[in-house]
Amino acid sequence: MDAKTRLVCFPPAGSAASFFRSWPDLIPAEIEVVAVQYPGRQERLGEECAGSMGELADAVTAALVPLADRPLALFGHSMGASVAFEVAARLRSTYGIDGIPLFLAARAAPHRVRPLDVDCDDDQALMRKLDELGSPDTHVLDDPELRELTLPAIRGDFKICRTYRHPEAPAPLDTTAVFYRGSADPGTNADDVNGWSDVIRGHVREAVLPGGHFFVVHHERLLVQDVTRHLYGLLAG
């Protein structure tokens, strides 16, 4: 069966496309799952990490244009939510592709995002921050060889998170969104849905799941079911 829509997934800072490796098995085949692989990790290990949010979003946008032969939807977790928004804005402004539904998890809106408080040049500080956030990938850093391979991507992404913020709300997108947050995530709060409503012209629904910053991992099946239901509703409409 040909997919009716493509769900493009953006991983959090320091992670990779494999963050979404289980999703294709949890989503019906008529929704194709496409995971974005940022440079500097896994099969793109030899490439330089993006130096800014703009550089990263520009590259991903250009790569997605050939996939827009079917309706797109974007899901992003943490930093990935910011990348997803920036990509959607570029698809509209540069290519005239509008109305892409967004699924935004564990991240404040572009003009309200809180700067990441970490010394990106301190390896120990980076590892402590990942542990504090509850990252499922921290075990990789216990191996010195794997740590040497993965820390550059973590550092690069965290530097993007330290510098990314719009001074005021950017032009709103003509679409709808679902904002997901963990009930115990210190990085988001109940007011963040209002921030996303500033930059999304359509309805923004809030969904609160139990857990901290990485509730998307611990309650993956529940989250994917909600995303799937929402997409089916859009397809039916």
Tab-separated table of N, CA, C and O in Angstrom, residues 70-136:
chain	number	residue	atom	x	y	z
A	70	ARG	N	3.875	13.738	-1.306
A	70	ARG	CA	2.753	13.316	-0.471
A	70	ARG	C	2.664	14.285	0.710
A	70	ARG	O	3.653	14.913	1.075
A	71	PRO	N	1.488	14.394	1.326
A	71	PRO	CA	1.363	15.299	2.472
A	71	PRO	C	2.374	14.959	3.569
A	71	PRO	O	2.602	13.788	3.875
A	72	LEU	N	2.953	15.992	4.153
A	72	LEU	CA	3.938	15.828	5.210
A	72	LEU	C	3.332	16.197	6.560
A	72	LEU	O	2.443	17.038	6.660
A	73	ALA	N	3.833	15.558	7.615
A	73	ALA	CA	3.593	15.963	8.995
A	73	ALA	C	4.946	15.885	9.692
A	73	ALA	O	5.782	15.042	9.342
A	74	LEU	N	5.180	16.762	10.657
A	74	LEU	CA	6.482	16.814	11.318
A	74	LEU	C	6.328	16.584	12.811
A	74	LEU	O	5.483	17.201	13.466
A	75	PHE	N	7.173	15.684	13.346
A	75	PHE	CA	7.242	15.456	14.791
A	75	PHE	C	8.654	15.778	15.259
A	75	PHE	O	9.633	15.313	14.667
A	76	GLY	N	8.760	16.552	16.330
A	76	GLY	CA	10.081	16.848	16.876
A	76	GLY	C	10.081	16.793	18.390
A	76	GLY	O	9.139	17.269	19.045
A	77	HIS	N	11.126	16.181	18.932
A	77	HIS	CA	11.271	16.119	20.386
A	77	HIS	C	12.393	17.043	20.834
A	77	HIS	O	13.506	16.995	20.303
A	78	SER	N	12.115	17.910	21.810
A	78	SER	CA	13.092	18.812	22.399
A	78	SER	C	13.711	19.701	21.306
A	78	SER	O	12.978	20.404	20.610
A	79	MET	N	15.025	19.681	21.118
A	79	MET	CA	15.613	20.479	20.045
A	79	MET	C	14.957	20.155	18.711
A	79	MET	O	14.781	21.031	17.846
A	80	GLY	N	14.566	18.906	18.528
A	80	GLY	CA	13.922	18.492	17.287
A	80	GLY	C	12.631	19.234	17.012
A	80	GLY	O	12.260	19.445	15.854
A	81	ALA	N	11.916	19.664	18.073
A	81	ALA	CA	10.694	20.445	17.881
A	81	ALA	C	11.026	21.802	17.277
A	81	ALA	O	10.302	22.311	16.413
A	82	SER	N	12.122	22.402	17.732
A	82	SER	CA	12.552	23.684	17.166
A	82	SER	C	12.960	23.519	15.708
A	82	SER	O	12.613	24.348	14.853
A	83	VAL	N	13.690	22.444	15.404
A	83	VAL	CA	14.090	22.200	14.019
A	83	VAL	C	12.854	21.984	13.152
A	83	VAL	O	12.745	22.519	12.041
A	84	ALA	N	11.889	21.229	13.652
A	84	ALA	CA	10.659	20.959	12.893
A	84	ALA	C	9.931	22.258	12.567
A	84	ALA	O	9.465	22.462	11.434
A	85	PHE	N	9.820	23.151	13.553
A	85	PHE	CA	9.149	24.429	13.299
A	85	PHE	C	9.896	25.236	12.247
A	85	PHE	O	9.282	25.800	11.325
A	86	GLU	N	11.214	25.313	12.375
A	86	GLU	CA	12.009	26.094	11.425
A	86	GLU	C	11.920	25.513	10.020
A	86	GLU	O	11.879	26.249	9.033
A	87	VAL	N	11.887	24.207	9.920
A	87	VAL	CA	11.764	23.560	8.606
A	87	VAL	C	10.391	23.861	8.005
A	87	VAL	O	10.275	24.185	6.814
A	88	ALA	N	9.344	23.767	8.816
A	88	ALA	CA	8.002	24.077	8.325
A	88	ALA	C	7.925	25.520	7.832
A	88	ALA	O	7.295	25.803	6.797
A	89	ALA	N	8.556	26.442	8.557
A	89	ALA	CA	8.552	27.846	8.143
A	89	ALA	C	9.274	28.031	6.814
A	89	ALA	O	8.840	28.808	5.956
A	90	ARG	N	10.372	27.298	6.610
A	90	ARG	CA	11.130	27.410	5.364
A	90	ARG	C	10.398	26.747	4.195
A	90	ARG	O	10.455	27.238	3.070
A	91	LEU	N	9.744	25.625	4.463
A	91	LEU	CA	8.972	24.981	3.402
A	91	LEU	C	7.872	25.915	2.895
A	91	LEU	O	7.563	25.953	1.701
A	92	ARG	N	7.310	26.691	3.812
A	92	ARG	CA	6.273	27.649	3.413
A	92	ARG	C	6.885	28.832	2.662
A	92	ARG	O	6.438	29.179	1.567
A	93	SER	N	7.888	29.476	3.249
A	93	SER	CA	8.399	30.733	2.690
A	93	SER	C	9.187	30.529	1.405
A	93	SER	O	9.145	31.369	0.500
A	94	THR	N	9.915	29.419	1.292
A	94	THR	CA	10.781	29.201	0.129
A	94	THR	C	10.111	28.366	-0.952
A	94	THR	O	10.323	28.608	-2.147
A	95	TYR	N	9.299	27.402	-0.545
A	95	TYR	CA	8.744	26.457	-1.514
A	95	TYR	C	7.217	26.513	-1.614
A	95	TYR	O	6.628	25.757	-2.396
A	96	GLY	N	6.583	27.346	-0.821
A	96	GLY	CA	5.137	27.473	-0.888
A	96	GLY	C	4.378	26.262	-0.385
A	96	GLY	O	3.207	26.073	-0.711
A	97	ILE	N	5.031	25.431	0.421
A	97	ILE	CA	4.384	24.237	0.985
A	97	ILE	C	3.874	24.602	2.374
A	97	ILE	O	4.644	24.801	3.305
A	98	ASP	N	2.572	24.715	2.507
A	98	ASP	CA	1.988	25.212	3.750
A	98	ASP	C	1.040	24.175	4.344
A	98	ASP	O	0.744	23.156	3.729
A	99	GLY	N	0.580	24.449	5.545
A	99	GLY	CA	-0.413	23.593	6.180
A	99	GLY	C	0.111	22.270	6.694
A	99	GLY	O	-0.647	21.308	6.844
A	100	ILE	N	1.403	22.188	6.985
A	100	ILE	CA	1.994	20.940	7.484
A	100	ILE	C	1.688	20.802	8.978
A	100	ILE	O	2.129	21.634	9.781
A	101	PRO	N	0.955	19.788	9.402
A	101	PRO	CA	0.671	19.626	10.827
A	101	PRO	C	1.938	19.311	11.615
A	101	PRO	O	2.812	18.578	11.148
A	102	LEU	N	1.998	19.877	12.815
A	102	LEU	CA	3.186	19.740	13.653
A	102	LEU	C	2.848	19.011	14.945
A	102	LEU	O	1.789	19.226	15.543
A	103	PHE	N	3.788	18.167	15.385
A	103	PHE	CA	3.730	17.493	16.671
A	103	PHE	C	4.996	17.894	17.421
A	103	PHE	O	6.112	17.531	17.010
A	104	LEU	N	4.836	18.663	18.491
A	104	LEU	CA	5.953	19.341	19.142
A	104	LEU	C	6.057	18.872	20.586
A	104	LEU	O	5.142	19.096	21.392
A	105	ALA	N	7.161	18.228	20.926
A	105	ALA	CA	7.283	17.611	22.247
A	105	ALA	C	8.440	18.215	23.048
A	105	ALA	O	9.540	18.415	22.531
A	106	ALA	N	8.159	18.503	24.317
A	106	ALA	CA	9.190	18.839	25.301
A	106	ALA	C	10.023	20.055	24.925
A	106	ALA	O	11.228	20.090	25.165
A	107	ARG	N	9.362	21.069	24.354
A	107	ARG	CA	10.108	22.251	23.922
A	107	ARG	C	9.194	23.475	23.913
A	107	ARG	O	8.042	23.384	23.459
A	108	ALA	N	9.702	24.587	24.391
A	108	ALA	CA	8.943	25.827	24.341
A	108	ALA	C	8.998	26.410	22.934
A	108	ALA	O	9.833	26.031	22.110
A	109	ALA	N	8.101	27.350	22.654
A	109	ALA	CA	8.013	27.994	21.353
A	109	ALA	C	9.284	28.797	21.057
A	109	ALA	O	10.042	29.138	21.976
A	110	PRO	N	9.528	29.124	19.781
A	110	PRO	CA	10.789	29.771	19.384
A	110	PRO	C	11.119	31.067	20.124
A	110	PRO	O	12.291	31.362	20.364
A	111	HIS	N	10.121	31.838	20.495
A	111	HIS	CA	10.361	33.108	21.184
A	111	HIS	C	10.324	32.965	22.703
A	111	HIS	O	10.539	33.938	23.421
A	112	ARG	N	10.072	31.754	23.170
A	112	ARG	CA	10.014	31.527	24.615
A	112	ARG	C	10.986	30.450	25.086
A	112	ARG	O	11.039	30.147	26.285
A	113	VAL	N	11.711	29.878	24.160
A	113	VAL	CA	12.611	28.791	24.536
A	113	VAL	C	13.653	29.301	25.530
A	113	VAL	O	14.175	30.413	25.412
A	114	ARG	N	13.942	28.488	26.524
A	114	ARG	CA	14.868	28.879	27.574
A	114	ARG	C	16.280	28.397	27.234
A	114	ARG	O	16.465	27.222	26.899
A	115	PRO	N	17.282	29.311	27.298
A	115	PRO	CA	18.648	28.923	26.929
A	115	PRO	C	19.143	27.743	27.760
A	115	PRO	O	18.860	27.637	28.961
A	116	LEU	N	19.860	26.847	27.120
A	116	LEU	CA	20.399	25.678	27.807
A	116	LEU	C	21.569	26.106	28.686
A	116	LEU	O	22.523	26.729	28.223
A	117	ASP	N	21.498	25.781	29.945
A	117	ASP	CA	22.513	26.197	30.916
A	117	ASP	C	23.559	25.091	31.074
A	117	ASP	O	23.450	24.232	31.941
A	118	VAL	N	24.547	25.102	30.179
A	118	VAL	CA	25.619	24.108	30.254
A	118	VAL	C	26.839	24.634	29.529
A	118	VAL	O	26.718	25.355	28.528
A	119	ASP	N	28.024	24.319	30.050
A	119	ASP	CA	29.280	24.676	29.395
A	119	ASP	C	29.561	23.631	28.324
A	119	ASP	O	29.957	22.508	28.624
A	120	CYS	N	29.372	24.011	27.067
A	120	CYS	CA	29.481	23.040	25.977
A	120	CYS	C	30.910	22.578	25.724
A	120	CYS	O	31.132	21.594	25.008
A	121	ASP	N	31.883	23.263	26.278
A	121	ASP	CA	33.283	22.863	26.100
A	121	ASP	C	33.779	21.946	27.216
A	121	ASP	O	34.928	21.522	27.204
A	122	ASP	N	32.908	21.650	28.166
A	122	ASP	CA	33.253	20.800	29.304
A	122	ASP	C	32.566	19.450	29.122
A	122	ASP	O	31.339	19.335	29.248
A	123	ASP	N	33.348	18.409	28.808
A	123	ASP	CA	32.779	17.085	28.554
A	123	ASP	C	31.969	16.578	29.741
A	123	ASP	O	30.875	16.013	29.564
A	124	GLN	N	32.489	16.762	30.936
A	124	GLN	CA	31.790	16.275	32.121
A	124	GLN	C	30.469	17.008	32.323
A	124	GLN	O	29.464	16.411	32.724
A	125	ALA	N	30.463	18.302	32.016
A	125	ALA	CA	29.237	19.083	32.152
A	125	ALA	C	28.184	18.603	31.153
A	125	ALA	O	26.995	18.521	31.480
A	126	LEU	N	28.621	18.270	29.944
A	126	LEU	CA	27.687	17.749	28.940
A	126	LEU	C	27.071	16.436	29.404
A	126	LEU	O	25.862	16.217	29.279
A	127	MET	N	27.904	15.559	29.932
A	127	MET	CA	27.407	14.254	30.378
A	127	MET	C	26.477	14.395	31.572
A	127	MET	O	25.466	13.693	31.673
A	128	ARG	N	26.806	15.317	32.473
A	128	ARG	CA	25.919	15.545	33.618
A	128	ARG	C	24.568	16.076	33.161
A	128	ARG	O	23.526	15.697	33.706
A	129	LYS	N	24.578	16.949	32.153
A	129	LYS	CA	23.330	17.519	31.664
A	129	LYS	C	22.454	16.439	31.028
A	129	LYS	O	21.243	16.394	31.256
A	130	LEU	N	23.060	15.552	30.250
A	130	LEU	CA	22.306	14.455	29.650
A	130	LEU	C	21.700	13.564	30.730
A	130	LEU	O	20.547	13.131	30.626
A	131	ASP	N	22.484	13.296	31.766
A	131	ASP	CA	21.996	12.461	32.865
A	131	ASP	C	20.854	13.158	33.603
A	131	ASP	O	19.849	12.531	33.972
A	132	GLU	N	21.004	14.467	33.794
A	132	GLU	CA	19.965	15.263	34.463
A	132	GLU	C	18.652	15.236	33.677
A	132	GLU	O	17.562	15.168	34.257
A	133	LEU	N	18.753	15.258	32.346
A	133	LEU	CA	17.568	15.242	31.497
A	133	LEU	C	16.941	13.849	31.391
A	133	LEU	O	15.824	13.707	30.907
A	134	GLY	N	17.703	12.845	31.838
A	134	GLY	CA	17.199	11.479	31.767
A	134	GLY	C	17.352	10.848	30.404
A	134	GLY	O	16.574	9.971	30.021
A	135	SER	N	18.364	11.266	29.645
A	135	SER	CA	18.569	10.731	28.304
A	135	SER	C	18.778	9.223	28.333
A	135	SER	O	19.531	8.703	29.152
A	136	PRO	N	18.130	8.495	27.429
A	136	PRO	CA	18.312	7.040	27.381
A	136	PRO	C	19.652	6.636	26.768
A	136	PRO	O	19.991	5.460	26.768
